[in-house]
Amino acid sequence: MSRGLVVRGLGLLATTTLLATGGLVTAVAPAVASPTTTAAATTPAALAAALPPASVPAAGTYRAVFPTRLVDTRTVTARLRAGGRLVVPVLGRAGVPLTGVGAVQLHVTAVGGASSSHLTVHASGAAVPGTSSVNYARTIPVANTVLARPGPDGAVAVTNGPSSVDVVVDLVGWYAASPKAGTEGVHAVAPTRVLDSRRTGRAVTTTPTLVRVVGGPVPSGVKAVVANLTTVGASASGLPVLSWASGGPRPTASNGNTVKGQAVATQVVVGVGADGRIALATGGGSTHLVADVVGYVVGTGSPGGHLRSVAPLRLVDTRTAGVPLASGQRLPQRVVGRGGVPAGASAALLTITAVPGPKSTGTLVTVGNGERRPSTSDLNARTDVPVARQVVVPLGVDGGIAVVRSGGTGHVVVDLVGYVTAVPVPTVVGPDAALLARGVPAGRLAADGVSVLRTSVRHAIGTWWPKTAPALLARPMDSAAQSDRTDAVRRLSMEALGLSTALSTGTYDAGSAGASRSQALAVVETIVRTVSCRHRASVVGGWGHSWQSPMWSSLAARAAWLSWADLSPAARACVRSMVLSEADFATTVEPYVMVSRSGVVLRPGNSGSEENSWFALAPSTAVSMMPAAERRDAWRSTEVRFLANAFSRAAHLTGGGSVDGVPLADLLTGWNVMPDGSVVNHGRVAPDYSTNAYQNVDTVLLALLAGHRAPEASLLGLREVYGALVHNVYPVEEGYAAPGGAVYQPVAGGTPQAREYGVYYPQGCDWGEGQVLPFALLDAQALAFGFGTDPADLDPEDSAARHLDHAVEMQARSADGRMYVDPAEYTYVGREEHTAQLAAQLVLTLVLGPVAGRTDVTEPVDPEVVAPPSELDAPPPVGDESRLIDPRVGRG
């Protein structure tokens, strides 16, 4: 039976099926006859060390996360029926830990209600409380901020009233659990009704109504309560609703506004007076009001992420300037230094009001200034009445926020009512110096491995640094960096990794390089500081949070980490911020898959292996550098998820098994590798993309340097991918390019190019067919970490030696040590910088990865003939990668 491309005509399947976010709606994988599941290759015993205990946030402290949409029933055609319940997992998602969470902060939106009704958000598995979280009217979208405790299953439940409606749930933050009632911080409680003015028959008016909130679940001495205020039966629309501590000054800023004939709910944090009461009033007219306490605040807000209230301060009212906020525009406002908010504050508690007007439609969302616009929203504006919401917003790197409008044009009011104090910054632990000091051990690959890196370093110092680097360092490295034709961030980071690796492993030779060790370290410092300090974590508008930024940041961070003791404090601070930011960004992204769990082709002809493996690098780098960080476990969970999906096959979905204690069926969202182990990209069988398995192995190298256990998922599927390079045969008579054969064993009498470079591309390669170093790296890693031991494989050491020999010969062609003399050999504009990166990874593999678990070939297995697909999908439209082709190379 052929082990070739047994899934044919991928492009013939529809690609529009939409998967539910985060597995809320689980698709069923199609049955596969006699699936073969191969467990991850055994990792060396050296990886068995456990991680140290992670830091635990102080009880009741708040941690903001980047706003993340957890579910939108419109996208999965799962509209919530009357009386229906939607269970939404929250723990372990978007940076929220699996344990130690007392409550989550959500934005819940009801959309397109069939009639007026309400939603109640509560702990999953608990009885539905007699309160409401969101009150909605027919067809009108209504949102509210909701504080909810997760249930024992790590989820919250949204229970609907007597109408059908679509529901959107966005996650914006979480509070650490507070086991003791008097502990400083925010404590979530079961919703407790403290006022329903309909029962007393006395509506709330401009005269304050005092409501006792202390008692029951709320202890005495609290500073504030978190309450849901619902207006019912208002005398008019647009009446301001005011709340404040009893005995305190009456505020001028409202918490919400009424809509005549409609119930409107708004969550607020309101101070509690010495008498244990809060005051409620309107700014005019009257309304009945229902007040439900859902949490309380103890303490004055010490450092560490505690919530602290301030006297309300109007930050901006666009009506005073006469310029409304239009769709797509941002309204930035500085928060730090105003209203008593100190430098270092992590988030702001704000009331955002959309002012009514003829064009005041659409949504508003508030983000840290400089942050990307999320797919979430804070409130839905209306043309007829004001809409106000109280939100907690993480501050940008400049201590500011920005209100972003999507749709419509209208005025906006922003009031500051509190802030969250600074959160602890994790400590960076340097790599294992003793491991690095071992250097490259003697062995068959040592001389050539060291030679390739030293020659690359010689080219870097002698040619690249004076001639190429200045232009790259001068690039903007801003929010448009992903579209930069020079690929400056990545290229600089790759070269820095090559230099830093040479310096840290004893491979650096000052005589060969033509520069002293201190001069080379100065180059690393300049590159690392420039790249990291221009990241969005350090400057508004900086690069980051894009398609390839997790890879870029990992390259720069590893370069910095290997030379950590020699870096300036400024460079270290920027690197740490960059690593934290990109690791957190990765927690908000779902894995890429070519084919979904249900068999729908999502990316015709394009595996998601590469993206998954580089997205895993961001959290892996953070775990390795900051192993005791609070968010460590969330990063590790994200890392495992990306690694498991990277080189997954359909058999992994159906064959059972688990990695890192998690069933594969729960980790995988689809598959990326063909059943025969080949990787398809750009509409071709792509051996060069198979070598991206080295990015998965990078996570093993990082773990070794940190002295802890690497995820089992790092090596999942790599044996099949590596084996495919050896035993998949592509015959010319079946439509494959000459000379035919296997990637690693072209048939005798092949073309001169195939013989020269030692690698065969059965369907060509739009990046050029001259790369050999990626294959040498993968060979060395297969040897070191045991995924090249299938009896059908060639000896990976023989293969590595052959490919390294080619690489040394290629560098010898140029006096300055460059790898490529003709751009057509490798068309990527950063080909020499990529050489530096690959050489660095190869040397680190030789230093850190002693041979583990090899077995001899005991029974020869004949290569199997691969039949070509009846139709292999055409490459997708030109996208992000096309601009990186060297302009000197024709694409014709």
Coordinates of N, CA and C in Angstrom, one line a residue, residues 39-227:
A39 N 3.0 7.4 19.3 CA 3.3 8.3 20.4 C 4.5 9.1 20.1
A40 N 4.6 10.2 20.9 CA 5.7 11.1 20.8 C 7.0 10.3 21.1
A41 N 8.1 10.6 20.4 CA 9.4 10.0 20.7 C 9.8 10.2 22.1
T42 N 10.4 9.3 22.7 CA 10.8 9.4 24.1 C 11.8 10.5 24.2
T43 N 11.6 11.4 25.2 CA 12.6 12.4 25.5 C 13.7 12.0 26.4
P44 N 14.9 12.5 26.3 CA 16.0 12.1 27.1 C 15.7 12.3 28.6
A45 N 16.3 11.5 29.4 CA 16.1 11.6 30.8 C 16.5 12.9 31.4
A46 N 17.4 13.6 30.7 CA 17.8 14.9 31.2 C 16.7 15.9 31.2
L47 N 15.5 15.6 30.6 CA 14.4 16.5 30.5 C 13.4 16.3 31.7
A48 N 13.7 15.5 32.6 CA 12.8 15.1 33.6 C 12.6 16.0 34.8
A49 N 13.5 17.0 34.9 CA 13.4 17.9 36.0 C 12.1 18.7 36.0
A50 N 11.5 18.9 37.1 CA 10.2 19.6 37.2 C 10.4 21.1 37.3
L51 N 9.4 21.8 36.9 CA 9.4 23.2 37.0 C 9.3 23.6 38.5
P52 N 9.9 24.8 38.9 CA 9.7 25.3 40.2 C 8.3 25.7 40.4
P53 N 7.8 25.9 41.6 CA 6.5 26.4 41.9 C 6.3 27.8 41.3
A54 N 5.2 28.0 40.6 CA 4.9 29.3 40.1 C 4.4 30.3 41.2
S55 N 4.7 31.5 41.0 CA 4.2 32.6 41.9 C 2.7 32.6 41.9
V56 N 2.1 32.9 43.0 CA 0.7 32.9 43.2 C 0.2 34.4 43.4
P57 N -0.7 34.9 42.7 CA -1.1 36.3 42.9 C -1.8 36.4 44.3
A58 N -1.6 37.5 44.9 CA -2.2 37.8 46.3 C -3.7 37.6 46.1
A59 N -4.3 37.1 47.2 CA -5.8 36.9 47.2 C -6.5 38.2 46.8
G60 N -7.5 38.1 45.9 CA -8.4 39.2 45.6 C -7.8 40.2 44.6
T61 N -6.6 39.9 44.1 CA -6.0 40.9 43.2 C -6.5 40.6 41.8
Y62 N -6.3 41.6 40.9 CA -6.9 41.6 39.6 C -5.8 41.4 38.6
R63 N -6.0 40.6 37.6 CA -5.1 40.5 36.5 C -5.9 40.7 35.2
A64 N -5.6 41.7 34.5 CA -6.2 42.0 33.2 C -5.6 41.1 32.1
V65 N -6.4 40.7 31.2 CA -6.0 39.9 30.0 C -6.4 40.7 28.8
F66 N -5.8 40.4 27.6 CA -6.2 41.0 26.4 C -7.6 40.5 26.1
P67 N -8.5 41.5 25.8 CA -9.9 41.0 25.6 C -10.0 39.9 24.6
T68 N -10.7 38.8 25.0 CA -10.7 37.6 24.1 C -12.2 37.1 24.0
R69 N -12.6 36.9 22.8 CA -14.0 36.4 22.6 C -14.0 34.9 22.9
L70 N -14.8 34.5 23.9 CA -14.9 33.1 24.3 C -15.9 32.4 23.5
V71 N -17.0 33.0 23.2 CA -18.1 32.4 22.4 C -18.9 33.5 21.8
D72 N -19.4 33.2 20.5 CA -20.4 34.0 19.9 C -21.3 33.0 19.2
T73 N -22.5 32.9 19.7 CA -23.4 31.8 19.2 C -23.8 32.1 17.8
R74 N -23.6 33.3 17.3 CA -24.0 33.6 15.9 C -23.0 32.8 14.9
T75 N -21.8 32.6 15.4 CA -20.8 32.0 14.5 C -21.0 30.5 14.4
V76 N -21.7 29.9 15.3 CA -21.8 28.4 15.4 C -23.3 28.0 15.3
T77 N -24.1 29.0 14.8 CA -25.6 28.7 14.7 C -26.2 28.0 15.8
A78 N -25.9 28.5 17.0 CA -26.3 27.8 18.3 C -27.1 28.8 19.1
R79 N -28.0 29.5 18.5 CA -28.8 30.5 19.2 C -29.4 29.9 20.5
L80 N -29.3 30.7 21.6 CA -29.8 30.2 22.9 C -31.3 30.3 22.9
R81 N -31.9 29.2 23.1 CA -33.4 29.1 23.2 C -33.9 29.7 24.5
A82 N -35.2 29.9 24.5 CA -35.9 30.4 25.8 C -35.6 29.4 26.9
G83 N -35.1 29.8 28.0 CA -34.8 29.0 29.1 C -33.5 28.2 28.9
G84 N -32.8 28.4 27.8 CA -31.6 27.6 27.5 C -30.4 28.0 28.4
R85 N -29.4 27.2 28.4 CA -28.2 27.5 29.2 C -27.0 27.2 28.3
L86 N -26.1 28.2 28.4 CA -24.8 28.1 27.6 C -23.7 27.9 28.6
V87 N -23.0 26.8 28.6 CA -21.8 26.6 29.5 C -20.6 27.1 28.8
V88 N -19.8 28.0 29.4 CA -18.7 28.6 28.8 C -17.4 28.3 29.6
P89 N -16.5 27.5 29.2 CA -15.3 27.2 29.9 C -14.5 28.5 30.0
V90 N -13.9 28.8 31.2 CA -13.1 30.1 31.3 C -11.7 29.8 31.9
L91 N -11.6 28.8 32.7 CA -10.3 28.5 33.3 C -9.4 27.9 32.3
G92 N -8.1 28.3 32.3 CA -7.2 27.7 31.3 C -7.3 28.3 29.9
R93 N -8.1 29.4 29.8 CA -8.2 30.1 28.5 C -7.7 31.5 28.5
A94 N -7.1 31.9 27.4 CA -6.7 33.3 27.3 C -5.9 33.9 28.4
G95 N -5.1 33.0 29.0 CA -4.2 33.4 30.1 C -4.8 33.3 31.5
V96 N -6.0 32.8 31.6 CA -6.6 32.6 32.9 C -6.1 31.2 33.4
P97 N -5.5 31.2 34.6 CA -5.0 29.9 35.1 C -6.1 28.9 35.4
L98 N -5.6 27.6 35.6 CA -6.6 26.6 35.9 C -7.0 26.5 37.3
T99 N -6.2 27.1 38.2 CA -6.5 27.1 39.6 C -6.3 28.5 40.2
G100 N -6.8 28.7 41.4 CA -6.6 29.9 42.1 C -7.4 31.1 41.6
V101 N -8.4 30.8 40.9 CA -9.2 31.9 40.3 C -10.5 32.1 41.1
G102 N -10.8 33.3 41.7 CA -12.0 33.5 42.4 C -13.1 33.9 41.6
A103 N -12.8 34.7 40.5 CA -13.9 35.2 39.6 C -13.3 35.6 38.3
V104 N -14.1 35.7 37.3 CA -13.6 36.2 36.0 C -14.5 37.5 35.7
Q105 N -13.8 38.4 35.0 CA -14.5 39.6 34.5 C -14.9 39.4 33.1
L106 N -16.2 39.5 32.8 CA -16.7 39.2 31.4 C -17.5 40.4 30.9
H107 N -17.5 40.5 29.6 CA -18.5 41.4 28.9 C -19.4 40.4 28.2
V108 N -20.7 40.5 28.6 CA -21.7 39.6 28.0 C -22.7 40.5 27.2
T109 N -22.9 40.1 26.0 CA -23.8 40.9 25.1 C -24.9 40.0 24.6
A110 N -26.2 40.5 24.7 CA -27.3 39.8 24.1 C -27.6 40.5 22.7
V111 N -27.8 39.7 21.7 CA -28.0 40.2 20.3 C -29.2 39.6 19.7
G112 N -30.0 40.4 19.2 CA -31.2 39.9 18.4 C -32.2 39.1 19.2
G113 N -32.5 39.6 20.3 CA -33.6 38.9 21.1 C -34.9 38.9 20.4
A114 N -35.6 37.8 20.5 CA -36.9 37.7 19.9 C -37.9 38.5 20.6
S115 N -37.7 38.8 21.9 CA -38.6 39.7 22.7 C -37.8 40.1 23.9
S116 N -38.3 41.0 24.7 CA -37.6 41.4 25.9 C -37.4 40.3 26.9
S117 N -36.2 40.2 27.5 CA -35.9 39.1 28.4 C -34.6 39.4 29.1
H118 N -34.0 38.4 29.7 CA -32.8 38.7 30.5 C -31.9 37.5 30.4
L119 N -30.6 37.7 30.7 CA -29.6 36.6 30.9 C -29.1 36.7 32.3
T120 N -28.8 35.5 32.9 CA -28.2 35.4 34.2 C -26.9 34.6 34.1
V121 N -25.8 35.2 34.5 CA -24.5 34.6 34.4 C -24.2 34.1 35.8
H122 N -23.8 32.8 35.9 CA -23.5 32.3 37.3 C -22.5 31.1 37.1
A123 N -22.1 30.6 38.3 CA -21.2 29.5 38.3 C -21.8 28.2 37.6
S124 N -21.1 27.6 36.7 CA -21.6 26.4 36.1 C -21.9 25.3 37.2
G125 N -23.0 24.6 37.1 CA -23.3 23.6 38.1 C -24.1 24.1 39.3
A126 N -24.2 25.4 39.4 CA -24.9 26.0 40.6 C -26.3 26.3 40.2
A127 N -27.1 26.4 41.2 CA -28.5 26.8 40.9 C -28.6 28.2 40.4
V128 N -29.5 28.5 39.5 CA -29.7 29.8 38.9 C -30.2 30.8 39.9
P129 N -29.4 31.9 40.2 CA -29.9 32.9 41.1 C -31.1 33.6 40.6
G130 N -31.8 34.2 41.5 CA -33.0 35.0 41.1 C -32.6 36.4 40.7
T131 N -31.6 36.6 40.0 CA -31.1 37.9 39.5 C -30.8 37.9 38.0
S132 N -30.6 39.1 37.5 CA -30.2 39.1 36.1 C -28.9 39.8 35.9
S133 N -28.2 39.5 34.8 CA -26.9 40.1 34.5 C -27.0 41.0 33.3
V134 N -27.8 40.7 32.4 CA -28.1 41.5 31.2 C -29.6 41.5 30.9
N135 N -30.2 42.7 30.7 CA -31.6 42.8 30.3 C -31.6 43.3 28.9
Y136 N -32.3 42.5 28.1 CA -32.3 42.9 26.7 C -33.7 43.1 26.1
A137 N -33.8 43.9 25.1 CA -35.1 44.2 24.4 C -35.1 43.5 23.0
R138 N -36.2 43.5 22.4 CA -36.3 42.8 21.1 C -35.4 43.5 20.1
T139 N -34.6 42.7 19.5 CA -33.7 43.1 18.3 C -32.5 44.0 18.7
I140 N -32.6 44.7 19.9 CA -31.5 45.6 20.2 C -30.4 44.9 21.0
P141 N -29.1 45.1 20.5 CA -28.0 44.5 21.2 C -27.7 45.2 22.5
V142 N -27.5 44.5 23.6 CA -27.3 45.1 24.9 C -26.2 44.3 25.5
A143 N -25.2 45.1 26.1 CA -24.0 44.5 26.8 C -24.0 44.9 28.2
N144 N -23.3 44.1 29.0 CA -23.0 44.5 30.4 C -21.7 43.8 30.9
T145 N -21.0 44.5 31.8 CA -19.9 43.9 32.5 C -20.4 42.9 33.6
V146 N -19.8 41.8 33.7 CA -20.3 40.8 34.6 C -19.1 40.2 35.4
L147 N -19.2 40.1 36.7 CA -18.3 39.4 37.6 C -18.9 38.1 37.9
A148 N -18.3 37.0 37.6 CA -18.8 35.7 37.8 C -17.8 34.7 38.3
R149 N -18.3 33.9 39.2 CA -17.4 32.8 39.8 C -17.5 31.6 38.9
P150 N -16.4 31.0 38.5 CA -16.4 29.7 37.7 C -16.9 28.6 38.6
G151 N -17.5 27.6 38.0 CA -18.0 26.4 38.7 C -16.9 25.4 38.9
P152 N -17.2 24.2 39.5 CA -16.1 23.2 39.7 C -15.6 22.7 38.4
D153 N -16.3 22.8 37.3 CA -15.8 22.4 36.0 C -15.0 23.5 35.2
G154 N -14.7 24.6 35.9 CA -14.0 25.6 35.3 C -14.7 26.5 34.3
A155 N -16.1 26.5 34.4 CA -16.9 27.2 33.5 C -17.9 28.1 34.2
V156 N -18.4 29.1 33.5 CA -19.6 29.8 33.9 C -20.7 29.4 33.0
A157 N -21.9 29.7 33.5 CA -23.1 29.3 32.7 C -23.9 30.6 32.4
V158 N -24.4 30.7 31.3 CA -25.3 31.8 30.9 C -26.7 31.2 30.7
T159 N -27.6 31.6 31.6 CA -29.0 31.1 31.5 C -29.9 32.1 31.0
N160 N -30.7 31.7 30.0 CA -31.6 32.7 29.3 C -33.0 32.7 30.0
G161 N -33.6 33.8 29.8 CA -35.0 34.0 30.2 C -36.0 33.5 29.2
P162 N -37.2 34.0 29.2 CA -38.3 33.4 28.3 C -38.2 34.0 26.9
S163 N -37.1 34.0 26.2 CA -37.0 34.4 24.8 C -35.8 33.7 24.2
S164 N -35.7 33.8 22.9 CA -34.5 33.3 22.2 C -33.6 34.4 21.9
V165 N -32.3 34.2 21.9 CA -31.3 35.3 21.7 C -30.0 34.7 21.4
D166 N -29.1 35.5 20.7 CA -27.7 35.1 20.5 C -26.9 35.8 21.6
V167 N -25.9 35.1 22.0 CA -25.1 35.5 23.1 C -23.6 35.6 22.7
V168 N -23.0 36.7 23.2 CA -21.5 36.9 23.0 C -20.9 37.1 24.3
V169 N -19.8 36.3 24.6 CA -19.1 36.4 25.9 C -17.7 36.7 25.6
D170 N -17.2 37.8 26.2 CA -15.8 38.2 26.1 C -15.2 38.2 27.4
L171 N -13.9 37.7 27.5 CA -13.2 37.7 28.7 C -12.2 38.9 28.8
V172 N -12.2 39.6 29.9 CA -11.3 40.7 30.0 C -10.4 40.7 31.2
G173 N -10.6 39.7 32.1 CA -9.7 39.7 33.3 C -10.2 38.7 34.3
W174 N -9.4 38.5 35.4 CA -9.8 37.6 36.5 C -9.3 38.1 37.8
Y175 N -9.9 37.6 38.9 CA -9.5 37.9 40.2 C -9.0 36.6 40.9
A176 N -7.9 36.8 41.6 CA -7.4 35.6 42.4 C -8.3 35.3 43.5
A177 N -8.4 34.0 43.8 CA -9.3 33.5 44.8 C -9.0 34.1 46.2
S178 N -10.0 34.4 47.0 CA -9.9 34.9 48.3 C -10.6 34.0 49.3
P179 N -9.8 33.1 49.9 CA -10.5 32.1 50.7 C -11.0 32.6 52.0
K180 N -10.5 33.8 52.5 CA -10.9 34.4 53.7 C -11.7 35.7 53.4
A181 N -12.8 35.8 54.1 CA -13.7 37.0 53.8 C -13.0 38.3 54.0
G182 N -12.1 38.4 55.0 CA -11.5 39.7 55.3 C -10.2 40.0 54.6
T183 N -9.8 39.1 53.7 CA -8.5 39.3 53.0 C -8.7 40.5 52.1
E184 N -7.6 41.3 52.0 CA -7.6 42.4 51.1 C -7.8 42.0 49.6
G185 N -8.6 42.7 48.9 CA -8.9 42.4 47.5 C -10.3 42.3 47.2
V186 N -10.6 41.8 46.0 CA -12.0 41.7 45.5 C -12.5 40.3 45.8
H187 N -13.6 40.1 46.3 CA -14.2 38.9 46.6 C -15.5 38.7 45.9
A188 N -15.7 37.7 45.1 CA -16.9 37.4 44.4 C -17.9 36.7 45.3
V189 N -19.1 37.0 45.2 CA -20.1 36.3 46.0 C -21.3 35.9 45.1
A190 N -22.1 35.0 45.6 CA -23.3 34.7 44.9 C -24.2 35.9 44.9
P191 N -24.8 36.2 43.7 CA -25.6 37.5 43.6 C -26.6 37.6 44.7
T192 N -26.6 38.7 45.4 CA -27.5 38.9 46.6 C -28.3 40.2 46.3
R193 N -29.6 40.1 46.3 CA -30.4 41.3 46.1 C -30.5 42.1 47.4
V194 N -30.1 43.4 47.3 CA -30.2 44.3 48.4 C -31.3 45.4 48.2
L195 N -31.8 45.5 47.0 CA -32.9 46.5 46.8 C -33.7 46.1 45.6
D196 N -35.0 46.2 45.7 CA -35.9 46.2 44.6 C -37.0 47.2 44.9
S197 N -36.8 48.4 44.4 CA -37.7 49.5 44.8 C -39.2 49.2 44.4
R198 N -39.4 48.3 43.5 CA -40.8 47.9 43.1 C -41.5 47.3 44.3
R199 N -40.8 46.6 45.1 CA -41.4 46.0 46.3 C -41.8 47.0 47.4
T200 N -41.0 48.1 47.5 CA -41.3 49.1 48.4 C -42.3 50.1 47.9
G201 N -42.4 50.2 46.6 CA -43.3 51.1 46.0 C -42.7 52.5 45.9
R202 N -41.5 52.7 46.2 CA -40.9 54.0 46.2 C -39.7 54.0 45.2
A203 N -40.0 54.7 44.0 CA -39.0 54.7 43.0 C -37.8 55.6 43.4
V204 N -36.7 55.4 42.8 CA -35.5 56.2 43.1 C -35.6 57.5 42.3
T205 N -35.3 58.6 42.9 CA -35.4 59.9 42.3 C -34.1 60.6 42.5
T206 N -34.2 61.9 42.4 CA -33.0 62.8 42.6 C -32.6 62.8 44.0
T207 N -33.5 62.5 44.9 CA -33.2 62.4 46.3 C -32.6 61.1 46.6
P208 N -31.4 61.0 47.3 CA -30.7 59.8 47.5 C -31.6 58.7 48.2
T209 N -31.5 57.5 47.7 CA -32.0 56.3 48.4 C -30.8 55.6 49.0
L210 N -30.8 55.4 50.3 CA -29.7 54.7 51.0 C -30.0 53.2 51.1
V211 N -29.1 52.4 50.7 CA -29.3 51.0 50.7 C -28.2 50.3 51.5
R212 N -28.5 49.5 52.5 CA -27.6 48.8 53.3 C -27.1 47.6 52.5
V213 N -25.7 47.5 52.4 CA -25.1 46.4 51.6 C -24.3 45.4 52.5
V214 N -23.9 45.9 53.7 CA -23.1 45.1 54.6 C -24.1 44.2 55.3
G215 N -23.7 42.9 55.4 CA -24.5 41.9 56.0 C -24.7 40.7 55.0
G216 N -25.0 39.6 55.5 CA -25.1 38.4 54.6 C -23.7 38.1 54.1
P217 N -23.5 38.0 52.8 CA -22.1 37.6 52.4 C -21.1 38.7 52.4
V218 N -21.5 40.0 52.7 CA -20.6 41.1 52.7 C -20.3 41.5 54.1
P219 N -19.0 41.3 54.5 CA -18.6 41.6 55.9 C -18.5 43.1 56.2
S220 N -18.5 43.5 57.4 CA -18.3 44.9 57.8 C -16.9 45.3 57.4
G221 N -16.7 46.6 57.2 CA -15.4 47.2 57.0 C -15.0 47.2 55.5
V222 N -15.9 46.7 54.6 CA -15.5 46.7 53.2 C -15.4 48.1 52.7
K223 N -14.6 48.3 51.7 CA -14.4 49.6 51.1 C -15.4 49.9 49.9
A224 N -15.8 48.8 49.2 CA -16.7 49.0 48.1 C -17.4 47.7 47.8
V225 N -18.4 47.7 47.0 CA -19.1 46.6 46.6 C -19.2 46.6 45.1
V226 N -19.2 45.4 44.5 CA -19.5 45.3 43.0 C -20.9 44.9 42.9
A227 N -21.7 45.8 42.2 CA -23.2 45.6 42.2 C -23.7 45.7 40.8

